[in-house]
Coordinates of C-alpha atoms in Angstrom, one line a residue:
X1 CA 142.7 100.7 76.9
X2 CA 143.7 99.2 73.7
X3 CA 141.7 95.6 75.0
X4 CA 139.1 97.8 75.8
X5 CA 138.4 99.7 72.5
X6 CA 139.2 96.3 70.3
X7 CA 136.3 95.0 72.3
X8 CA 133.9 98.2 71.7
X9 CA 134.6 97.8 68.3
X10 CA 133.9 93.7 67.7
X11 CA 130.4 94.8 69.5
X12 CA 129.7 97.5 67.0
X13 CA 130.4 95.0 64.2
X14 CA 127.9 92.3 65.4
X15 CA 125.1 95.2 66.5
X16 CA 126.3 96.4 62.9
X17 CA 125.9 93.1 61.4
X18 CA 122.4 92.1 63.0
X19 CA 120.7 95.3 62.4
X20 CA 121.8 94.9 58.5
X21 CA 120.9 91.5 58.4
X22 CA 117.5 92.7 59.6
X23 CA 117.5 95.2 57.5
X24 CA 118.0 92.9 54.5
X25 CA 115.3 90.5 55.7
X26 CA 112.7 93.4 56.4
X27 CA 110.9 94.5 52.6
X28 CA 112.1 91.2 51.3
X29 CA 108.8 90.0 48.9
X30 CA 107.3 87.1 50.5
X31 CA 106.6 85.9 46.8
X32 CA 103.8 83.1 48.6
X33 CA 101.0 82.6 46.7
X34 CA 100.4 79.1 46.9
X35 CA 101.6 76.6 44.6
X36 CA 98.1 74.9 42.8
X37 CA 99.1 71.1 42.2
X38 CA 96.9 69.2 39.4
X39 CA 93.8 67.7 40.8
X40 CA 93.5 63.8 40.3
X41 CA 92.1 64.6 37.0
X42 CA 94.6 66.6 35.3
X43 CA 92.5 70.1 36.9
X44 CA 94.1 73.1 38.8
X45 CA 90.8 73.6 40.4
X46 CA 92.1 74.9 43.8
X47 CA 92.9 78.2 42.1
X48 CA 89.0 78.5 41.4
X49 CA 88.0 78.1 44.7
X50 CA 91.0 80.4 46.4
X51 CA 88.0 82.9 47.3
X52 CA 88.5 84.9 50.5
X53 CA 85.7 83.0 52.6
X54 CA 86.0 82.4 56.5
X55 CA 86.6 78.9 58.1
X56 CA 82.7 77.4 59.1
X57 CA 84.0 76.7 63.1
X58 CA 86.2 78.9 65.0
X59 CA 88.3 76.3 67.0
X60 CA 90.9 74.9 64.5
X61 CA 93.9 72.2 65.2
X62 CA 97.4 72.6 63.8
X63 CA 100.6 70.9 64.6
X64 CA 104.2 71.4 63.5
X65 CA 105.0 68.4 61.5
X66 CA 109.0 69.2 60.8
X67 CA 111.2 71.1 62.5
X68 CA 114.7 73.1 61.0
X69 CA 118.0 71.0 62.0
X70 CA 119.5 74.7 63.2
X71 CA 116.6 75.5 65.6
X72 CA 115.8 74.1 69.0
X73 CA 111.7 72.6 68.6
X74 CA 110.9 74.1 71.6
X75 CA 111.8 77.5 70.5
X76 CA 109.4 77.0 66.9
X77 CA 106.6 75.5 68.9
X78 CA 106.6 79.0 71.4
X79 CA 106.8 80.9 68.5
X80 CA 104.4 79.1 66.7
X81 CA 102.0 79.5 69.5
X82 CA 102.2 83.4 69.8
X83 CA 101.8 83.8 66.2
X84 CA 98.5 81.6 66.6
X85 CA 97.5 83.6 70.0
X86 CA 98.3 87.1 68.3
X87 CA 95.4 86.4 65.9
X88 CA 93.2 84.6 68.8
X89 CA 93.4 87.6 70.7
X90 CA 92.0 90.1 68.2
X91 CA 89.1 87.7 66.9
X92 CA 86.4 84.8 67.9
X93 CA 89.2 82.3 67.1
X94 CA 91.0 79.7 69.2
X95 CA 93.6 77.2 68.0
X96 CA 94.3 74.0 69.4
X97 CA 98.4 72.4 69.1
X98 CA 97.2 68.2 68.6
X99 CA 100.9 66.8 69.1
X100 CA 99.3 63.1 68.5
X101 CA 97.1 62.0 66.6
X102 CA 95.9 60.9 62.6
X103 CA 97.6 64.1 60.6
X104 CA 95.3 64.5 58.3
X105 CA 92.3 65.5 60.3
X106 CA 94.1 68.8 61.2
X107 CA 92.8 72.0 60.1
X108 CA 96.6 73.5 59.9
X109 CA 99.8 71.7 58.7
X110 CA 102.8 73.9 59.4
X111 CA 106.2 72.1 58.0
X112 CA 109.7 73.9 56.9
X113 CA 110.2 72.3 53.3
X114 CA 112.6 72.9 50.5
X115 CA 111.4 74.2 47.3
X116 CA 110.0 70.7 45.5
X117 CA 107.7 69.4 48.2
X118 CA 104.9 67.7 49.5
X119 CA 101.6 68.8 50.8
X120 CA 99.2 65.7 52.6
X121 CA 101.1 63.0 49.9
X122 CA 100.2 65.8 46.8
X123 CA 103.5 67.5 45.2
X124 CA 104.3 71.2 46.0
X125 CA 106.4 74.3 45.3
X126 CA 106.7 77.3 46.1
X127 CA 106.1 79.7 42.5
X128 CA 109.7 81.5 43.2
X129 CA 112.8 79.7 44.4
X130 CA 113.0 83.6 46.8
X131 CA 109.6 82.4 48.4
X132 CA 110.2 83.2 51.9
X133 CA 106.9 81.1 52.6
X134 CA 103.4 79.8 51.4
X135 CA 100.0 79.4 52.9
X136 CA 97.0 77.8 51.6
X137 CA 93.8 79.9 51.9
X138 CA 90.4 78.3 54.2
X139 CA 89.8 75.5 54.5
X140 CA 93.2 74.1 53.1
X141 CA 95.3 76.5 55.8
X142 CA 98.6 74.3 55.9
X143 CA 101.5 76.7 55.9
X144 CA 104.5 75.6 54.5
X145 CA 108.2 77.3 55.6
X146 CA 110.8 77.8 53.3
X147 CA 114.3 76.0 54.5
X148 CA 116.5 78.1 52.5
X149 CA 115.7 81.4 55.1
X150 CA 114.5 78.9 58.1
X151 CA 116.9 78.8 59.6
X152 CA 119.8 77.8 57.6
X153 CA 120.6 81.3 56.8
X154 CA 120.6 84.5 59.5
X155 CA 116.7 84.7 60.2
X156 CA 115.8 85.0 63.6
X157 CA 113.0 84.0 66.0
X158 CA 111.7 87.4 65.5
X159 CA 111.5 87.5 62.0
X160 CA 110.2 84.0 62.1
X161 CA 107.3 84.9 64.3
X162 CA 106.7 88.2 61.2
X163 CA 106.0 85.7 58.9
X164 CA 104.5 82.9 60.9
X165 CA 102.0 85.5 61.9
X166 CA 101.5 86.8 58.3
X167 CA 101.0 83.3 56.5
X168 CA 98.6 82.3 59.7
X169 CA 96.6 85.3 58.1
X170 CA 96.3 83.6 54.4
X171 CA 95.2 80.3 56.3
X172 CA 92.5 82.6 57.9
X173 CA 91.7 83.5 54.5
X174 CA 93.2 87.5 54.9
X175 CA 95.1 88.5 51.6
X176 CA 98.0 90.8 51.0
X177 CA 97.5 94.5 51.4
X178 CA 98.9 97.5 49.9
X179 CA 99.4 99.2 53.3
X180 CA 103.1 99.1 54.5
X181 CA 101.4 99.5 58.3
X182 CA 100.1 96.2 57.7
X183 CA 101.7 92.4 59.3
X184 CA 99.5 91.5 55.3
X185 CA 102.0 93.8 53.4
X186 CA 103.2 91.7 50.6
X187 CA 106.7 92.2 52.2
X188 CA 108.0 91.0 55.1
X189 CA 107.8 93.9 58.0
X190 CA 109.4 94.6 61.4
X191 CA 105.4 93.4 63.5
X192 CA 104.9 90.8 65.7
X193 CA 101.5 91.5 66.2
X194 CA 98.6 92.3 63.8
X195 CA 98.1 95.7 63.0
X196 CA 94.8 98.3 63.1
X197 CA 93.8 97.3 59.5
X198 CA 94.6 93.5 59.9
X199 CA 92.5 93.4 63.1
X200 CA 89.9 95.1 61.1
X201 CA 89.9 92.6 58.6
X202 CA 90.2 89.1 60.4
X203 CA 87.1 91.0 62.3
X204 CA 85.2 91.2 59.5
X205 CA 85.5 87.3 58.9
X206 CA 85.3 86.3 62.0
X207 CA 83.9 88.6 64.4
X208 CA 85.1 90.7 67.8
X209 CA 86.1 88.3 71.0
X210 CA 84.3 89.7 73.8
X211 CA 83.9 89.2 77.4
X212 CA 87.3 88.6 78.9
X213 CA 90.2 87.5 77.0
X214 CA 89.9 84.0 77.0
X215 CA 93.0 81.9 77.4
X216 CA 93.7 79.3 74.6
X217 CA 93.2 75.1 74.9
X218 CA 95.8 73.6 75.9
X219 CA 97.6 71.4 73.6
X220 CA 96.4 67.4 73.2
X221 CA 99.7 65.4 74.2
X222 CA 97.4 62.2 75.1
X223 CA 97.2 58.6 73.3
X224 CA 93.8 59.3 70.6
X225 CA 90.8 57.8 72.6
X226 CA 90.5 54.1 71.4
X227 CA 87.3 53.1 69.9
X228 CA 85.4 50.4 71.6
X229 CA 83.7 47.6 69.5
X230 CA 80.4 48.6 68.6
X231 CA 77.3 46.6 69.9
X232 CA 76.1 44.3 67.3
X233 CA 72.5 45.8 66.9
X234 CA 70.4 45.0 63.6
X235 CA 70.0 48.3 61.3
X236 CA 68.9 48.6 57.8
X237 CA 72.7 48.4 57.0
X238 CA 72.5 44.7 57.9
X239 CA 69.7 44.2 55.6
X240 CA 71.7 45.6 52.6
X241 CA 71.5 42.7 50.0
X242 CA 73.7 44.8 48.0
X243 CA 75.5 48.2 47.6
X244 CA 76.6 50.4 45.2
X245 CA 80.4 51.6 46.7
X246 CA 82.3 51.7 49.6
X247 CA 84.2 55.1 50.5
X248 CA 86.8 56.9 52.2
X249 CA 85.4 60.0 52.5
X250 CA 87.5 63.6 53.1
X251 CA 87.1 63.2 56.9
X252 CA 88.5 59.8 57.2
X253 CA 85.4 58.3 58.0
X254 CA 83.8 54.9 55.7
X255 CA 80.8 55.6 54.1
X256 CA 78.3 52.5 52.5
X257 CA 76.5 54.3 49.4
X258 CA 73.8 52.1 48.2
X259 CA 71.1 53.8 45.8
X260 CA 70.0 57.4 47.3
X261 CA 71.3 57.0 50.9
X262 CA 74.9 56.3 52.8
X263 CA 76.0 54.5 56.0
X264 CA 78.5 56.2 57.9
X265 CA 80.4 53.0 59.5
X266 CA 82.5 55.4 61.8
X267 CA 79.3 55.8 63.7
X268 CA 77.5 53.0 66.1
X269 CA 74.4 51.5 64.0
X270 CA 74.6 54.0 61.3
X271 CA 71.3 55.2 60.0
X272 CA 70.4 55.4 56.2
X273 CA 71.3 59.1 55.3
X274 CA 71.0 61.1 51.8
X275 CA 73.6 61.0 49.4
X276 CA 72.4 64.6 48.5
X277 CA 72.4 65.8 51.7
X278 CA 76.2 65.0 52.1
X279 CA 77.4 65.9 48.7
X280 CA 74.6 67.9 47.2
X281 CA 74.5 67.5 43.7
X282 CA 75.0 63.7 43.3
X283 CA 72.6 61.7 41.8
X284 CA 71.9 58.1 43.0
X285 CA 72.9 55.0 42.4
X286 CA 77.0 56.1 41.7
X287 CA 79.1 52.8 39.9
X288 CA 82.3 54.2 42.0
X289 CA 84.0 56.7 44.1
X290 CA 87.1 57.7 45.2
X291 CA 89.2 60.1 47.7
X292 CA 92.5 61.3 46.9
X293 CA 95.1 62.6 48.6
X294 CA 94.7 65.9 47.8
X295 CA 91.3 65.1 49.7
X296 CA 89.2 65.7 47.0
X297 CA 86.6 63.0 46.5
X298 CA 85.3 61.9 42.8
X299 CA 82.3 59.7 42.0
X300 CA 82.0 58.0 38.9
X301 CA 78.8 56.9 37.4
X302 CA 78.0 56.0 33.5
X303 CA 80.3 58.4 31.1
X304 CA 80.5 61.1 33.7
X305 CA 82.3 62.1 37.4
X306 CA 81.5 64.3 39.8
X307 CA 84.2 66.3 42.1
X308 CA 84.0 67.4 45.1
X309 CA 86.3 69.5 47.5
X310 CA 85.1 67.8 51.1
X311 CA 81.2 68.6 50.4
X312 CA 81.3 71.0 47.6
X313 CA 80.8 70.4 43.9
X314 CA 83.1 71.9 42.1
X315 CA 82.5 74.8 39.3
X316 CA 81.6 73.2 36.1
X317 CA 81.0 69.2 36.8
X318 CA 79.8 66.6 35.9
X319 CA 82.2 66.0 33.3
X320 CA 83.2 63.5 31.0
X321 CA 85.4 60.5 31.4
X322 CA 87.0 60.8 28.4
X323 CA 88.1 64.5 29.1
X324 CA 89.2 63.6 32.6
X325 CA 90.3 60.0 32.5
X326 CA 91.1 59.2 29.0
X327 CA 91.4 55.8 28.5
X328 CA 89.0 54.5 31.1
X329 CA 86.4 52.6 30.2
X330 CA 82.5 54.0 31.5
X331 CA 80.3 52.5 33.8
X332 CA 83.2 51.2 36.0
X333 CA 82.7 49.0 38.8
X334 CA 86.0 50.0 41.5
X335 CA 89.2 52.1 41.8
X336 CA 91.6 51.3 43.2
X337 CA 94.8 53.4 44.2
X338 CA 98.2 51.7 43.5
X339 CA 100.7 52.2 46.4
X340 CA 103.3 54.0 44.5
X341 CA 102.9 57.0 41.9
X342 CA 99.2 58.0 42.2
X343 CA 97.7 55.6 39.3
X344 CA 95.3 53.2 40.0
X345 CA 93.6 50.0 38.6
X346 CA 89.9 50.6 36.8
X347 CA 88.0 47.2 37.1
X348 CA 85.1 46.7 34.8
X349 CA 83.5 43.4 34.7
X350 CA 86.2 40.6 34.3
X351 CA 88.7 43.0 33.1
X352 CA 91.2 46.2 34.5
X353 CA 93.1 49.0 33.4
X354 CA 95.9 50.9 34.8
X355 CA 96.1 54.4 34.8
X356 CA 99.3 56.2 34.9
X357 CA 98.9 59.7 36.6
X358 CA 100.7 62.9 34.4
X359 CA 101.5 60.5 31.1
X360 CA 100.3 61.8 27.8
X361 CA 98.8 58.2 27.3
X362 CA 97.6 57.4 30.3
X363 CA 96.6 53.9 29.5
X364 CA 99.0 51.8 27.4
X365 CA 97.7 50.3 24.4
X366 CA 97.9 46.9 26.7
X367 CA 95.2 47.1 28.1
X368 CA 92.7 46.1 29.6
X369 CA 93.6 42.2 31.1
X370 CA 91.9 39.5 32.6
X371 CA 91.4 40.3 36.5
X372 CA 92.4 36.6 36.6
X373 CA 96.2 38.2 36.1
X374 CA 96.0 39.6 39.3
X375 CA 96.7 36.7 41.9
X376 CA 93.6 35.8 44.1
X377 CA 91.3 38.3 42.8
X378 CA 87.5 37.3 42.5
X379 CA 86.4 37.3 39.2
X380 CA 84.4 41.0 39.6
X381 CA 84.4 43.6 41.9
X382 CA 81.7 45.9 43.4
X383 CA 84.3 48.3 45.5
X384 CA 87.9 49.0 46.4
X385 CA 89.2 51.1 49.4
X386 CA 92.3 52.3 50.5
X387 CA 91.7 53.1 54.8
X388 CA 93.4 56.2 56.1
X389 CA 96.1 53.7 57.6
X390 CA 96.9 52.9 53.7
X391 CA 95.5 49.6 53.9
X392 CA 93.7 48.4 50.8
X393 CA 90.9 46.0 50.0
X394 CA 88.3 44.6 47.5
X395 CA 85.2 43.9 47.8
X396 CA 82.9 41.2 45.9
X397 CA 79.2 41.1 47.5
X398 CA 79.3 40.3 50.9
X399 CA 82.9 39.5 50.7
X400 CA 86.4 41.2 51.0
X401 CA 90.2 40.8 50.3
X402 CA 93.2 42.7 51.4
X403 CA 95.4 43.6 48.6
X404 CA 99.1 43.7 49.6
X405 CA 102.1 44.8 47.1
X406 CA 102.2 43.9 43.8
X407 CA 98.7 43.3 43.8
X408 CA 98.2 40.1 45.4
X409 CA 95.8 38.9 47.8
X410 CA 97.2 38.6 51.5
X411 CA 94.0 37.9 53.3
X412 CA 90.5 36.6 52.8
X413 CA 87.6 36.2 51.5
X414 CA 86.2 37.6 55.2
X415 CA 83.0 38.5 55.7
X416 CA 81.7 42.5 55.0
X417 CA 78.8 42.0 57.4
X418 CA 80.6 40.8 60.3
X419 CA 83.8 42.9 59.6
X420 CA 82.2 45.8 58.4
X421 CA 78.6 46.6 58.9
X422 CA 78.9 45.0 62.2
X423 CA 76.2 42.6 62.0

């Protein structure tokens, strides 16, 4: 009898103990507005575009990129996938898990980070160090977990999927509400599914799934198709005599700009397009452009630049150099990234500057040098890139270098035609 009662009572104490840690979990403030990292420029501009606006498709990708050490990955992913499918069923919305892949052509990026982070290669943090979690409104959407409740404290699978299930509503671009019958509620509650006013709501951005419930993709575990050479037909990109950049744009993809129009190399036999039809806005003939790794692409010509978050110019630009990039001479000819720190190297005619992001003097009294410092470098440049593989190169006419470490020359002068335009 006495066995019998100790063991009654040890029960009580866990039920006891669970139902308080629950308790203590439930109401907790998620605290998760995002953290707004300085644009390449010095710029929080994220914060002016964190408008409540749908995402323009309605199949999106995602993939856990981390898992916690205390948690089995299978257990995250499942939940992870009936957070996703909770939303799915109550809206015109289906999400795809890509386990392979390039990362950063996901829509969603869901990691378990500590409170200094990363987000896509740009530092993050979460604004309280009691942040249970943070999400990134449309069409950012990366969700980022915070490691210090998941899971190396008590939280369980059910409270994970809570707040997986509320942060996958701020990457669809829902904000907090004042209802406590709301999965939105600025603290965490006891839902796993959305509520009557959050259906309402994603509805509103996205519309009401009808017909029969439709059952979700299933997830992309195969090898990434592998592109096949392209035939080597003549197009007016093979006639270019000369060109004004050459970019990586937001997508991944390489794009030619040469006076009004760009060549999109990703495609076979890419036709002239307009620049203003891609980022409207831009004028022609741009000395030089860049994407960072915040994927925001900048485009440089005379005294000004241009920004642009994907295709959209930013509220208030063109701006100056000088207020942006202080230090940098006008009118320059290439940028290129250096592989450590987020500077990069300004060329203008014979001569280059570096650029220290996040220093009060950006540019050290030093410069600018000879070009002929660098070892192997052509005299001038007309373009730099840096590929989505982190490869970078120069580019001098028809001409092109690969640049290893320390800013040396590893390979070339290869041809741009043959190489790149596919001629």
């Amino acid at each position: 009898m006495a066995h019998a009662v100790l063991a009654l009572t040890v029960l009580l104490c866990v039920i006891i103990g669970l139902v308080e840690g629950a308790a203590l979990f439930v109401g907790r403030p998620y605290y998760d507005e995002a953290f707004y990292p300085k644009d390449f420029d010095g710029v929080v501009s994220n914060l002016e575009l964190a408008k409540v606006v749908p995402w323009n498709k309605t199949t999106l990708t995602y993939r856990v990129m981390n898992y916690p050490s205390r948690m089995p990955s299978t257990a995250i992913r499942e939940t992870v996938r009936r957070a996703f499918d909770s939303w799915s069923k109550v809206t015109k919305l289906d999400f795809v898990e890509q386990t392979r892949g390039p990362a950063n052509e996901l829509d969603l990026q869901l990691s378990f980070e500590a409170q200094n982070h990363y987000r896509r290669g740009v530092p993050c943090m979460y604004s309280r160090e009691q942040t249970v979690a943070h999400a990134f409104l449309p069409e950012d959407g990366d969700i980022h977990f915070n490691t210090k409740y998941f899971f190396d404290g008590e939280t369980t699978l059910d409270q994970f999927l809570n707040t997986a299930i509320h942060e996958i509503g701020h990457s669809l671009g829902l904000l907090h509400t004042e209802s406590h019958d709301s999965i939105m509620y600025a603290s965490q509650t006891i839902f796993q599914e959305p509520q009557p006013a959050d259906i309402v709501a994603i509805r509103k951005l996205y519309g009401i799934r009808s017909g029969p419930e439709k059952q979700p993709p299933p997830a992309t575990t195969e090898p990434p198709t592998v592109q096949t050479e392209r035939p080597r037909t003549k197009t007016n990109l093979c006639a270019l005599k000369s060109y004004d950049t050459i970019l990586l744009d937001h997508r991944g993809h390489v794009c030619v700009l040469a006076g009004a129009f760009y060549y999109n190399l990703n495609e076979t036999n890419p036709p002239p397009r307009k620049l203003n039809a891609k980022w409207p806005g831009l004028p022609k003939g741009v000395d030089t452009a860049i994407t960072y790794l915040d994927k925001k692409t900048y485009f440089f010509k005379g005294d000004q630049y241009w920004k642009y978050s994907k295709i959209k110019l930013e509220p208030k630009y063109p701006k100056p150099m000088a207020t942006g990039f202080p230090g940098v001479p006008i009118s320059m000819d290439a940028i290129l990234l250096a592989t450590t720190g987020g500077g990069f190297h300004a060329f203008k005619e014979h001569q280059y500057w570096f650029y220290e992001l996040g220093k009060e003097k950006p540019v050290k009294q030093n410069y600018p040098k000879s070009i002929t410092d660098l070892a192997g470098f052509p005299s001038r440049l007309d373009a730099a890139l840096v590929t989505a593989a982190g490869r970078r190169f120069i580019f001098r006419g028809m001409q092109y270098f690969e640049v290893g470490g320390n800013e040396r020359i590893i390979d070339g002068p290869r041809d741009v035609r043959r190489d790149w335009f596919n001629c």
